Coordinates of C-alpha atoms in Angstrom, one line a residue:
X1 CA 52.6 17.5 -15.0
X2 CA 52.4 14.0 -13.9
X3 CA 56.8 13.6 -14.0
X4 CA 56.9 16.7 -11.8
X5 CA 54.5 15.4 -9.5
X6 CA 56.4 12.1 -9.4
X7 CA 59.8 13.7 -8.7
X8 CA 58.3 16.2 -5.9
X9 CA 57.2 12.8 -3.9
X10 CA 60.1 11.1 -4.7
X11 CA 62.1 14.2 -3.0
X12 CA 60.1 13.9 -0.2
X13 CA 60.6 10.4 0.6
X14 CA 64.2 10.8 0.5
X15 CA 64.1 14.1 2.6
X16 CA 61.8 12.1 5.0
X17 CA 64.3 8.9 5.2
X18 CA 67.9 11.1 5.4
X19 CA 65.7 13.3 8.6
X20 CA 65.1 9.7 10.4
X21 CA 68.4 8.8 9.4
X22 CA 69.6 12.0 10.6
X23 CA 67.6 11.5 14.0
X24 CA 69.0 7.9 14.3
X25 CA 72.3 9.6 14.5
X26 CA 72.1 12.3 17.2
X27 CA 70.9 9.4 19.4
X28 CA 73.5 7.2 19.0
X29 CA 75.9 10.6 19.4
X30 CA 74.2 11.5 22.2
X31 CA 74.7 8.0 23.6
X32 CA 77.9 7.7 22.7
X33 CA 78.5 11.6 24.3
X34 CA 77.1 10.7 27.6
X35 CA 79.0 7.3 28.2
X36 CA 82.4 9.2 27.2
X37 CA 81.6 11.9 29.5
X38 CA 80.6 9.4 32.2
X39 CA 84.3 7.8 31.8
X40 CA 85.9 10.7 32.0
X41 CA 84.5 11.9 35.0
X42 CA 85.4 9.0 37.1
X43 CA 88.6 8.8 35.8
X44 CA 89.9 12.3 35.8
X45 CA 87.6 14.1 38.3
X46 CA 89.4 15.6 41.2
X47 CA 86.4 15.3 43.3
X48 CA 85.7 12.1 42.1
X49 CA 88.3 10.7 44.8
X50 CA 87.1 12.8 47.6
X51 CA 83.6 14.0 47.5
X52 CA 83.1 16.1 50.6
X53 CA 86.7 17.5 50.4
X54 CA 88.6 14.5 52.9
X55 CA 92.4 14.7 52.4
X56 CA 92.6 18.3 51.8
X57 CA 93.5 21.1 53.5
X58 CA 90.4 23.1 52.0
X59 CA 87.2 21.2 51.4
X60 CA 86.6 22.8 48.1
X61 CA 88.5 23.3 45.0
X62 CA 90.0 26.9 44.0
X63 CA 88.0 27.3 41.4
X64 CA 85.0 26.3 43.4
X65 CA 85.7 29.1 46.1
X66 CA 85.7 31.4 43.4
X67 CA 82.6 30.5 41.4
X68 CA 80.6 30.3 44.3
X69 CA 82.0 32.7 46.6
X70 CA 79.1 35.6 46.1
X71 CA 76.6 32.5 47.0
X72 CA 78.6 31.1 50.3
X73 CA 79.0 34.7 51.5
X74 CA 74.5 34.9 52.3
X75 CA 74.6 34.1 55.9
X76 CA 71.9 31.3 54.9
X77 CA 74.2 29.6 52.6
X78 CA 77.9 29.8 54.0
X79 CA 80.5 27.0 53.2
X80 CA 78.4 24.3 54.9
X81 CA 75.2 25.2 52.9
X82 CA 77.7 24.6 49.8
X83 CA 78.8 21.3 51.0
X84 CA 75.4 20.5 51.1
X85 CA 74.8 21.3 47.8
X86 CA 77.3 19.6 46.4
X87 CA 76.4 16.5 48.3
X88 CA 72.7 16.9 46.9
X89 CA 71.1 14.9 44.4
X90 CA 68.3 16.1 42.8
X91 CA 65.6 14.8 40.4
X92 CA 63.8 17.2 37.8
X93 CA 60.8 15.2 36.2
X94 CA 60.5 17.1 33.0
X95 CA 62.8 18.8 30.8
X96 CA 60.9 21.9 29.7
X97 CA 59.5 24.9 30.5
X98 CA 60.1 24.5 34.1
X99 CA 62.6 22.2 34.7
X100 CA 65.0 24.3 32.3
X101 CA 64.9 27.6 34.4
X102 CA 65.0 25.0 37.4
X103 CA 68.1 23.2 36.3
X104 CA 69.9 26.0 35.3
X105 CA 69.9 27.6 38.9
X106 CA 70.7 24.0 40.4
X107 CA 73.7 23.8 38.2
X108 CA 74.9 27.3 38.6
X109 CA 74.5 26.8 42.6
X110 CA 76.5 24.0 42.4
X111 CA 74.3 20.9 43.1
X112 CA 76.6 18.1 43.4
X113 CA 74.1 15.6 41.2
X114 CA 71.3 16.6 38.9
X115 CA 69.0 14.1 37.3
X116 CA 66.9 14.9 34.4
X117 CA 64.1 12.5 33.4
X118 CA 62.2 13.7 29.9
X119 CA 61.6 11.0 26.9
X120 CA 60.2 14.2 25.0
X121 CA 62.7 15.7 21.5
X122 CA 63.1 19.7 21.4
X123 CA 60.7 20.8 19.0
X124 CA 60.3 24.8 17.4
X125 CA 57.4 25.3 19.5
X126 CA 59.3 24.9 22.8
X127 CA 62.0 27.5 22.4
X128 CA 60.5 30.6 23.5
X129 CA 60.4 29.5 26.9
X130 CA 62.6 26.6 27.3
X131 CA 65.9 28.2 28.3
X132 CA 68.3 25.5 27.7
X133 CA 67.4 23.9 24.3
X134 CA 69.3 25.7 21.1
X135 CA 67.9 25.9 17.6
X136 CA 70.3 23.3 16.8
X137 CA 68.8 20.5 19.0
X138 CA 65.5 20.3 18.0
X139 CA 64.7 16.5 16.9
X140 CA 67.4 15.8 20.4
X141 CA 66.1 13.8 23.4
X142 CA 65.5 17.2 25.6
X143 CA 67.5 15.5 29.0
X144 CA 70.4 15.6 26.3
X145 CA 70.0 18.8 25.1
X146 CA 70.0 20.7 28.3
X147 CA 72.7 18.5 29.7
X148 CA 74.6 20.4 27.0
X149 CA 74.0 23.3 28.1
X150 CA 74.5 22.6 31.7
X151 CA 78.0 21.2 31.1
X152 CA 78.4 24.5 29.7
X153 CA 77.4 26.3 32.8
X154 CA 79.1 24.6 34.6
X155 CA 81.2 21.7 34.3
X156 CA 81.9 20.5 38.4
X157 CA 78.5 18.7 39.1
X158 CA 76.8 15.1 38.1
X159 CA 74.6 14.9 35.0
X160 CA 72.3 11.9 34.8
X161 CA 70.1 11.4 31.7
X162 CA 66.5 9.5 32.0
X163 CA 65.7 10.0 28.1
X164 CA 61.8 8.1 29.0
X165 CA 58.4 9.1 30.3
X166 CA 58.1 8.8 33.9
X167 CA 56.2 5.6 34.5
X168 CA 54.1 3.8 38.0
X169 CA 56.9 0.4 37.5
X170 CA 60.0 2.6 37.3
X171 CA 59.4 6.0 39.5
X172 CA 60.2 3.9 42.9
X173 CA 63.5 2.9 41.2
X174 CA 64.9 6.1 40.0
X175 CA 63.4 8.3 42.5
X176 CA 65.2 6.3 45.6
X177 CA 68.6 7.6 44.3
X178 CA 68.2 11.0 44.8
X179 CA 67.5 13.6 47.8
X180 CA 64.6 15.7 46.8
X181 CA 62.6 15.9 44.0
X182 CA 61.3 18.4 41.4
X183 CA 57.6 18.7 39.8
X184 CA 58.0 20.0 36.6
X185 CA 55.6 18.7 34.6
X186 CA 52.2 19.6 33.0
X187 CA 49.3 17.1 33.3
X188 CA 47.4 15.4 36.4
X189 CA 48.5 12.1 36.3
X190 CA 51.7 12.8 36.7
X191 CA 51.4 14.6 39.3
X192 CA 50.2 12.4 41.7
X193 CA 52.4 9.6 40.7
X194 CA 55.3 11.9 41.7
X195 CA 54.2 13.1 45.1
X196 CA 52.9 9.6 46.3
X197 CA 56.3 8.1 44.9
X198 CA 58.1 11.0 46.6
X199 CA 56.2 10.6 49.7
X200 CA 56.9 6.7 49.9
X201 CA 60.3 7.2 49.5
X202 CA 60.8 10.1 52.1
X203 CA 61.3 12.5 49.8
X204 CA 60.8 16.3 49.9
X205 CA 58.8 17.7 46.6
X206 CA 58.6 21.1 45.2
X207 CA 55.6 21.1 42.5
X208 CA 54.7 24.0 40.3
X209 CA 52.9 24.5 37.2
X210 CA 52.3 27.6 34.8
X211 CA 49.2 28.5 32.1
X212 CA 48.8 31.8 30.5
X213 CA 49.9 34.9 32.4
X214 CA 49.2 32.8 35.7
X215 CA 51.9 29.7 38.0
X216 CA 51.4 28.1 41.3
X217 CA 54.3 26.6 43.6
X218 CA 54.4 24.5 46.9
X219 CA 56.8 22.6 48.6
X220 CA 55.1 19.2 49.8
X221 CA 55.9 16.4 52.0
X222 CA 58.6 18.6 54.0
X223 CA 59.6 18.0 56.5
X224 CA 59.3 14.1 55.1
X225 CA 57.8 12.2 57.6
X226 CA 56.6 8.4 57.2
X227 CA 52.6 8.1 56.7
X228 CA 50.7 8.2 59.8
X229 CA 53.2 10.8 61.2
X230 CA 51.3 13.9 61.5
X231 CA 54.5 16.0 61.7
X232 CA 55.3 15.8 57.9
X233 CA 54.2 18.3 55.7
X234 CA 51.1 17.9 53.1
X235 CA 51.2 16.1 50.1
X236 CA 49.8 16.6 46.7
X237 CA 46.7 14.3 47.7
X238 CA 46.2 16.8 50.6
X239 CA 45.6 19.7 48.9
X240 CA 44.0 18.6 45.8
X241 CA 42.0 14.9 47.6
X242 CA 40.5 15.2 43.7
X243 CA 41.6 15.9 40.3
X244 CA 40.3 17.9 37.9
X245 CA 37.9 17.0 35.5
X246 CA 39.6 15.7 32.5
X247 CA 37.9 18.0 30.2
X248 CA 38.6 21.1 32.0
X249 CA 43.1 20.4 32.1
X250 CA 43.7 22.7 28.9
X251 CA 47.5 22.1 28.1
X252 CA 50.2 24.9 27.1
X253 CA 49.7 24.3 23.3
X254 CA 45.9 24.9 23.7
X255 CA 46.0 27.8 26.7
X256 CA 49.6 29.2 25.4
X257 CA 52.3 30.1 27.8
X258 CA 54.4 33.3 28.2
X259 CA 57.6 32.1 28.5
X260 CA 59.0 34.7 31.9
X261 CA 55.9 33.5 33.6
X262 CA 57.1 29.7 33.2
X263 CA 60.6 31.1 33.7
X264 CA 59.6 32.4 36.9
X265 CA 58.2 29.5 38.5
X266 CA 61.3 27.7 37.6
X267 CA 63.4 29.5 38.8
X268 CA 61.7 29.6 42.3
X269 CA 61.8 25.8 42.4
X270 CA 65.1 26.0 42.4
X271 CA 65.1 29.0 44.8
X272 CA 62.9 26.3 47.1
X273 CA 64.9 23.6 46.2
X274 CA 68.0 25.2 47.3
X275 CA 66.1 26.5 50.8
X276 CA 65.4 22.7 51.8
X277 CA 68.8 21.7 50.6
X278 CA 70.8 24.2 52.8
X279 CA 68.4 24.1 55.9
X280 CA 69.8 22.8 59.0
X281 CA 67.9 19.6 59.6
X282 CA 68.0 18.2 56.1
X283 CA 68.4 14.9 55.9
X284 CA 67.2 14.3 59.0
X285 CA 70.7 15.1 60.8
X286 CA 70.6 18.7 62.6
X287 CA 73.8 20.6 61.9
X288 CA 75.2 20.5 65.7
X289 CA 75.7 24.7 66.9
X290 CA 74.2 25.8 63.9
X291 CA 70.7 28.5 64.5
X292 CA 68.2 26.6 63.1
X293 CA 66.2 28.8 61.6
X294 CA 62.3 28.5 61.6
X295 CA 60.6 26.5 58.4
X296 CA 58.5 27.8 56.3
X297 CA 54.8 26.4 56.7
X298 CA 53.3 24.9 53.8
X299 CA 52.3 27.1 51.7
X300 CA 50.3 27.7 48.5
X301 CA 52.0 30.7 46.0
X302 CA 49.9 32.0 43.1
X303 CA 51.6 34.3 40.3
X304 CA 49.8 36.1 38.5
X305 CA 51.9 38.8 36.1
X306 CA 49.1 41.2 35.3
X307 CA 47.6 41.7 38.9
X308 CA 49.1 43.7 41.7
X309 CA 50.5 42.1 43.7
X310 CA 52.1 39.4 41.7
X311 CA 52.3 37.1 44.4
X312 CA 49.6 35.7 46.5
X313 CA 50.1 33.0 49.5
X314 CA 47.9 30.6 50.8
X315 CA 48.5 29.1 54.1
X316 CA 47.9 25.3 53.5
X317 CA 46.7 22.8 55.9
X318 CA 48.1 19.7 57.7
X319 CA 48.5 16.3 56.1
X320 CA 45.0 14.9 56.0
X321 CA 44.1 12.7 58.4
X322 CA 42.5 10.5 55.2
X323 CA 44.7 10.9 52.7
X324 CA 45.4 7.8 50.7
X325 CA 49.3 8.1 51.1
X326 CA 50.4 10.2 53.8
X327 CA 48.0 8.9 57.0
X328 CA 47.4 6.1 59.1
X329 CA 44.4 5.1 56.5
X330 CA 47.0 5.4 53.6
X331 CA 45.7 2.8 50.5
X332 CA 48.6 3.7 48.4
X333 CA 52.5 1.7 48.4
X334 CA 55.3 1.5 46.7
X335 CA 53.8 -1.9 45.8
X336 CA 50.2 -1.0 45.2
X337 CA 52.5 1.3 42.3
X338 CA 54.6 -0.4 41.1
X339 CA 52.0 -3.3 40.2
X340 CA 49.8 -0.9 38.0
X341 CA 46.8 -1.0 40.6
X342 CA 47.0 2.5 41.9
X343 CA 45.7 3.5 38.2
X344 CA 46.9 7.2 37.8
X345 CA 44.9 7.6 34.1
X346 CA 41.7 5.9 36.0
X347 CA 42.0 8.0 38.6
X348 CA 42.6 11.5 36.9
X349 CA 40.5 10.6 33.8
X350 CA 40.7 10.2 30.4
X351 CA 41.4 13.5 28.1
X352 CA 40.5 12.3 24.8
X353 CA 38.7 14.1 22.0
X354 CA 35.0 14.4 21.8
X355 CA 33.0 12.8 19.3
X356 CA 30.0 15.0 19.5
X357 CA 28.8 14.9 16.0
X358 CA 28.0 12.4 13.1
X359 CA 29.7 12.0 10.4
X360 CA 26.7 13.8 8.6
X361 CA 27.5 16.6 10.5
X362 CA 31.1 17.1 9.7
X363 CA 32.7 18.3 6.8
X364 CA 36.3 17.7 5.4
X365 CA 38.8 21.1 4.9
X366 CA 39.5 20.0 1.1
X367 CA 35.6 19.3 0.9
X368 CA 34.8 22.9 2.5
X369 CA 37.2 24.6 0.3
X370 CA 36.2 23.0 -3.2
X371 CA 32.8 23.7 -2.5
X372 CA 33.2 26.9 -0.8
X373 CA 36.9 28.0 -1.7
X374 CA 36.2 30.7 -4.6
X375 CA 33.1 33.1 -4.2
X376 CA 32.4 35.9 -7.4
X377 CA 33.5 39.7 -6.1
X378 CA 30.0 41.4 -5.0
X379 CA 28.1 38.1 -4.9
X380 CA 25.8 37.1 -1.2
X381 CA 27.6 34.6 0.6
X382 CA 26.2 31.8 0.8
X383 CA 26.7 30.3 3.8
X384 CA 28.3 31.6 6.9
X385 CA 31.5 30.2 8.7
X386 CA 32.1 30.7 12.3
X387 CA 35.9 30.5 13.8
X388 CA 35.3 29.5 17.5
X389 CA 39.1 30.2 18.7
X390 CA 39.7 33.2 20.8
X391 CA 40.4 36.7 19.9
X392 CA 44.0 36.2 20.2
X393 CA 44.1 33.3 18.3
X394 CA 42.2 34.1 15.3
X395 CA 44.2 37.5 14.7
X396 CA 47.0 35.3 14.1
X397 CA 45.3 33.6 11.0
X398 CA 41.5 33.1 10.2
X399 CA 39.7 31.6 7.0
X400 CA 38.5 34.5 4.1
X401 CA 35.0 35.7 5.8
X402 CA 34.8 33.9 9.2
X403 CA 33.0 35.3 12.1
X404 CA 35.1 34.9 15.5
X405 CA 32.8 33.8 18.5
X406 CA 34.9 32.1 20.8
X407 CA 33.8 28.9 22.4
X408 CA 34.4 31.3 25.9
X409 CA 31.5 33.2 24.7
X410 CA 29.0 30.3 23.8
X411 CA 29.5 28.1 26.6
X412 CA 29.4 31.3 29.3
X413 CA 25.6 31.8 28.0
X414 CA 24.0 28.9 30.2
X415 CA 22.4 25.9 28.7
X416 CA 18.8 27.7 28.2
X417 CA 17.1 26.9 24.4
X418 CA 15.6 29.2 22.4
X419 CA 12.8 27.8 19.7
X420 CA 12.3 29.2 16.6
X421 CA 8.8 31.2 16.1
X422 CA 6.6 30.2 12.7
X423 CA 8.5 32.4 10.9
X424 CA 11.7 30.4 11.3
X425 CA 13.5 33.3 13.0
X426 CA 14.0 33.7 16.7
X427 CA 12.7 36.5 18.9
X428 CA 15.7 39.2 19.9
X429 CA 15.2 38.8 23.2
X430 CA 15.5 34.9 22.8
X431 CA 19.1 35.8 20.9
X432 CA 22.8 35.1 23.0
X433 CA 24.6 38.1 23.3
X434 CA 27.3 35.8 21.4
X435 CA 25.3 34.9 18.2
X436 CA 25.4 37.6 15.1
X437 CA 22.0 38.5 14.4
X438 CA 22.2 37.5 10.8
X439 CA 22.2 33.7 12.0
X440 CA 18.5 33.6 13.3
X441 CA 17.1 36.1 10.0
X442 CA 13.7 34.6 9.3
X443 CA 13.3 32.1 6.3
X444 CA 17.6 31.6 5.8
X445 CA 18.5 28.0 5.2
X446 CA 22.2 29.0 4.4
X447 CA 24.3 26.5 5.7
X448 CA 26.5 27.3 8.9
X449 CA 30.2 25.8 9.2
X450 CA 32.1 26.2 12.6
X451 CA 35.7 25.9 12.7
X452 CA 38.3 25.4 15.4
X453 CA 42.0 25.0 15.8
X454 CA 42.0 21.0 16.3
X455 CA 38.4 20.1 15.7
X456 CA 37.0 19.9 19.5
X457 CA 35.2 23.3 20.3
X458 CA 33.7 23.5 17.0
X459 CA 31.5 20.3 17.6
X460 CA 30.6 21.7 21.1
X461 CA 29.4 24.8 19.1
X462 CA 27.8 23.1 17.2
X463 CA 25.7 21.3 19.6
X464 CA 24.7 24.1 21.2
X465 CA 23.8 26.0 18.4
X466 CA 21.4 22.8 17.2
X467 CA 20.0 23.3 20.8
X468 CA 19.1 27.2 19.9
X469 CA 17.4 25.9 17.0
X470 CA 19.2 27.5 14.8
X471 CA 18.8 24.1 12.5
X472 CA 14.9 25.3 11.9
X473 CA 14.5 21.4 12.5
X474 CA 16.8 19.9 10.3
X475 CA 15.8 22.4 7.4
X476 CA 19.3 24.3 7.7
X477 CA 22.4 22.2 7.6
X478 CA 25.3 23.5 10.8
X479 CA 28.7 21.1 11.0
X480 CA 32.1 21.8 11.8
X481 CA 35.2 21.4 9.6
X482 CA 36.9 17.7 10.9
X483 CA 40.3 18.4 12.0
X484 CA 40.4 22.5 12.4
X485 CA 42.5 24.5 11.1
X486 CA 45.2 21.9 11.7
X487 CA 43.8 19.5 8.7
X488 CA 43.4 23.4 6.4
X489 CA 46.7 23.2 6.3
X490 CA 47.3 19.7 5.8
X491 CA 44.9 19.3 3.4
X492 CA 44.7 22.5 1.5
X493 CA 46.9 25.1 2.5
X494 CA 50.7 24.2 3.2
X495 CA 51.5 27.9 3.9
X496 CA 48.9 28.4 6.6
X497 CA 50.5 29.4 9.4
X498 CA 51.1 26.3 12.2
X499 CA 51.3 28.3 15.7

């Protein structure tokens, strides 16, 4: 038993070594991909050597005419919208959900330059919903990865890879090279570092974001105006002057994502994107004899697939006349960012896990399921175990006689405590409508376990339940299993389902 054992780890070290091996080498082939592609381009272009179409007798290529044709036909477009386009430069920060959907309209418009900054890999999880990543490039940089599939698409435009994390020191520096920039990320911080940077810089911003069944979109800082000029459109300060509290941002691996919903707010960044591009004024140069026609005011759009209607606008105020980077009173530079002392993190918070609960209170998975794992047919159980996840969530997978209460349901109850009566059981009309009845039964001392997907609601649950008095005063032991479900599967089930 002990040489099988032996060659099983052996295996996996070597399968582990060859996959970073393997990794090591679709970087250095993407790398190697990118700087070829970059040669040829400037060598055997035919735009490369006129750009905007100088020296010709038409000021875009056959093929062009054809492939865009249907698109320079809408009277907003025409053949001088398309020359904007392919003039344009724009940024996507983030390669995923949103920025695929995004970039794949941008590149099938025929934006002259796309950037894509991203230092995330393609992983399994993200494929549902992120268009442009194939099965075959997961462990690949994402930027790479849907520059593939953009080249694919179409082969005329710029491609520019960023394969890091958007940081304060460097967001001035990339952001000055292009014309207007793209919001497609997913957490706070972010966020604001991209609309002050964007704002700084002069740059117009579409920002959108997408949880559940439910997206919002806006088109910020347009027209771009320098701060203290109250003709420039809102920024992100403006409409949210505060962030969330950390605790409350739930992420698309905790809240899920339906991918079309995502999709959708993608694709109407580009949609924006494509609006400011081919508007009259941009740039700041009006196109002389053209009708300029009116801008849209700054608006806030919340989707929402399963109401009626889908669509819901918001008209959106002015620049604030105290906003930290777009008034006179602005706080916020280029330099105040670059230096690290506009703190993003600081300002937004810090998301980490709780640490409710003592290690007295916490139990391991392998430690729950050797004590707990195998209970004799038609014997009382003999202690209870309550899954915390939602409903949706624990009909995927759920541990052999869990009771589902979601977290939802406890913290929606109101922080009232209930005491327990002499008889160690609690009155009915004390009871939550979210606790099972058999949990406050006079004179039980089983033990209660609560269980999670990562290990953070559960220890919430746990509190609360301890502030019921459901613990009879230390007499009745309730914990949570450390880790979730997550650490079940590492520690005792490999087969459990990983969702």
């Amino acid at each position: 038993m002990g040489s099988l054992e032996e060659t099983c780890a052996s295996l996996r070290a070597q399968i582990t070594a060859t996959e970073a091996q393997l990794a090591g080498l679709k970087h250095d082939l993407a790398n190697a991909e990118q700087a070829a592609q970059s040669q040829n381009a400037t060598s055997a272009d035919p735009q490369h050597e006129s750009r905007n179409g100088y020296g010709r007798r038409w000021p875009l290529l056959q093929e062009e005419y054809k492939r865009y044709g249907r698109q320079m036909i809408v009277s907003q477009v025409g053949l001088k919208g398309q020359l904007k386009l392919r003039s344009a430069k724009v940024l996507l920060v983030g390669a995923g959900g949103l920025g695929c959907p995004a970039a794949q309209y941008l590149a099938g418009a025929g934006v002259g330059t796309i950037g894509l900054i991203d230092g995330d890999t393609v992983e399994e999880s993200n494929l549902h919903r992120q268009v442009l990543h194939k099965t075959k490039n997961v462990g690949k940089y994402k930027v790479d990865s849907a520059i593939e599939s953009l080249r694919q698409l179409n082969p005329h435009p710029t491609y520019i890879a960023h394969r890091t994390h958007l940081t304060p020191e460097e967001a001035p520096t990339v952001f000055q090279n292009y014309d207007i920039i793209l919001d497609c990320t997913d957490n706070p911080a972010t966020r604001y570092l991209i609309s002050d940077t964007a704002v700084l810089l002069g740059k117009p911003l579409v920002s959108a974001s997408a949880l559940r069944t439910e997206g919002q979109l806006m088109v910020l800082n347009n027209p771009p105006r320098a701060p203290g000029d109250k003709a420039g459109g809102p920024c992100y300060r403006c409409v949210f002057p505060k962030p969330p509290p950390a605790d409350s941002v739930v992420s698309c691996a905790d809240g899920g994502i339906l991918g079309p919903v995502v999709g959708t707010m993608g694709v109407l960044q580009a949609l924006e994107a494509i609006k400011v591009i081919t508007a009259p004024d941009f740039g700041g140069v009006p196109d002389h004899g053209s009708t300029t026609r009116p801008r849209d005011p700054p608006s806030l759009h919340i989707f929402s697939a399963y109401s009626s209607p889908l669509v819901r606008t918001i008209r959106l105020r002015s620049r604030r006349a105290n906003c930290a980077v777009c008034s006179a009173e602005a706080t916020v530079s280029l330099d105040t960012i670059k230096s690290g002392s506009t703190d993003y993190v600081f300002f937004c918070g810090s998301a980490s896990s709780p640490s409710l609960l003592g290690p007295e209170e916490r139990i391991s998975a392998s430690e729950y399921s050797q004590k707990y794992g195998t209970v004799p047919s038609g014997s009382a159980p003999s202690h209870t175990i309550i899954d915390v996840r939602d409903e949706a969530q624990f009909g995927i997978c759920s541990l052999e006689n869990s009771i589902n209460v979601p977290i939802s349901s406890i913290l929606s109850s109101g922080n009232s405590s209930a005491q327990p009566h002499s008889d160690n059981g609690l009155q009915n009309a004390e009871l939550p409508s979210w606790l099972p009845s058999e949990l406050a039964a006079p004179n039980s001392t089983n033990p209660i376990y609560v269980v999670c997907r990562l290990g953070n609601d559960s220890q919430i649950a746990v509190k609360k339940m301890k502030e019921l008095g459901l613990d009879q005063n230390g007499k009745r032991f309730i914990g949570d299993i450390r880790g979730g479900l997550r650490s079940w599967k590492q520690q005792v089930d490999s087969d459990w389902p990983e969702y």
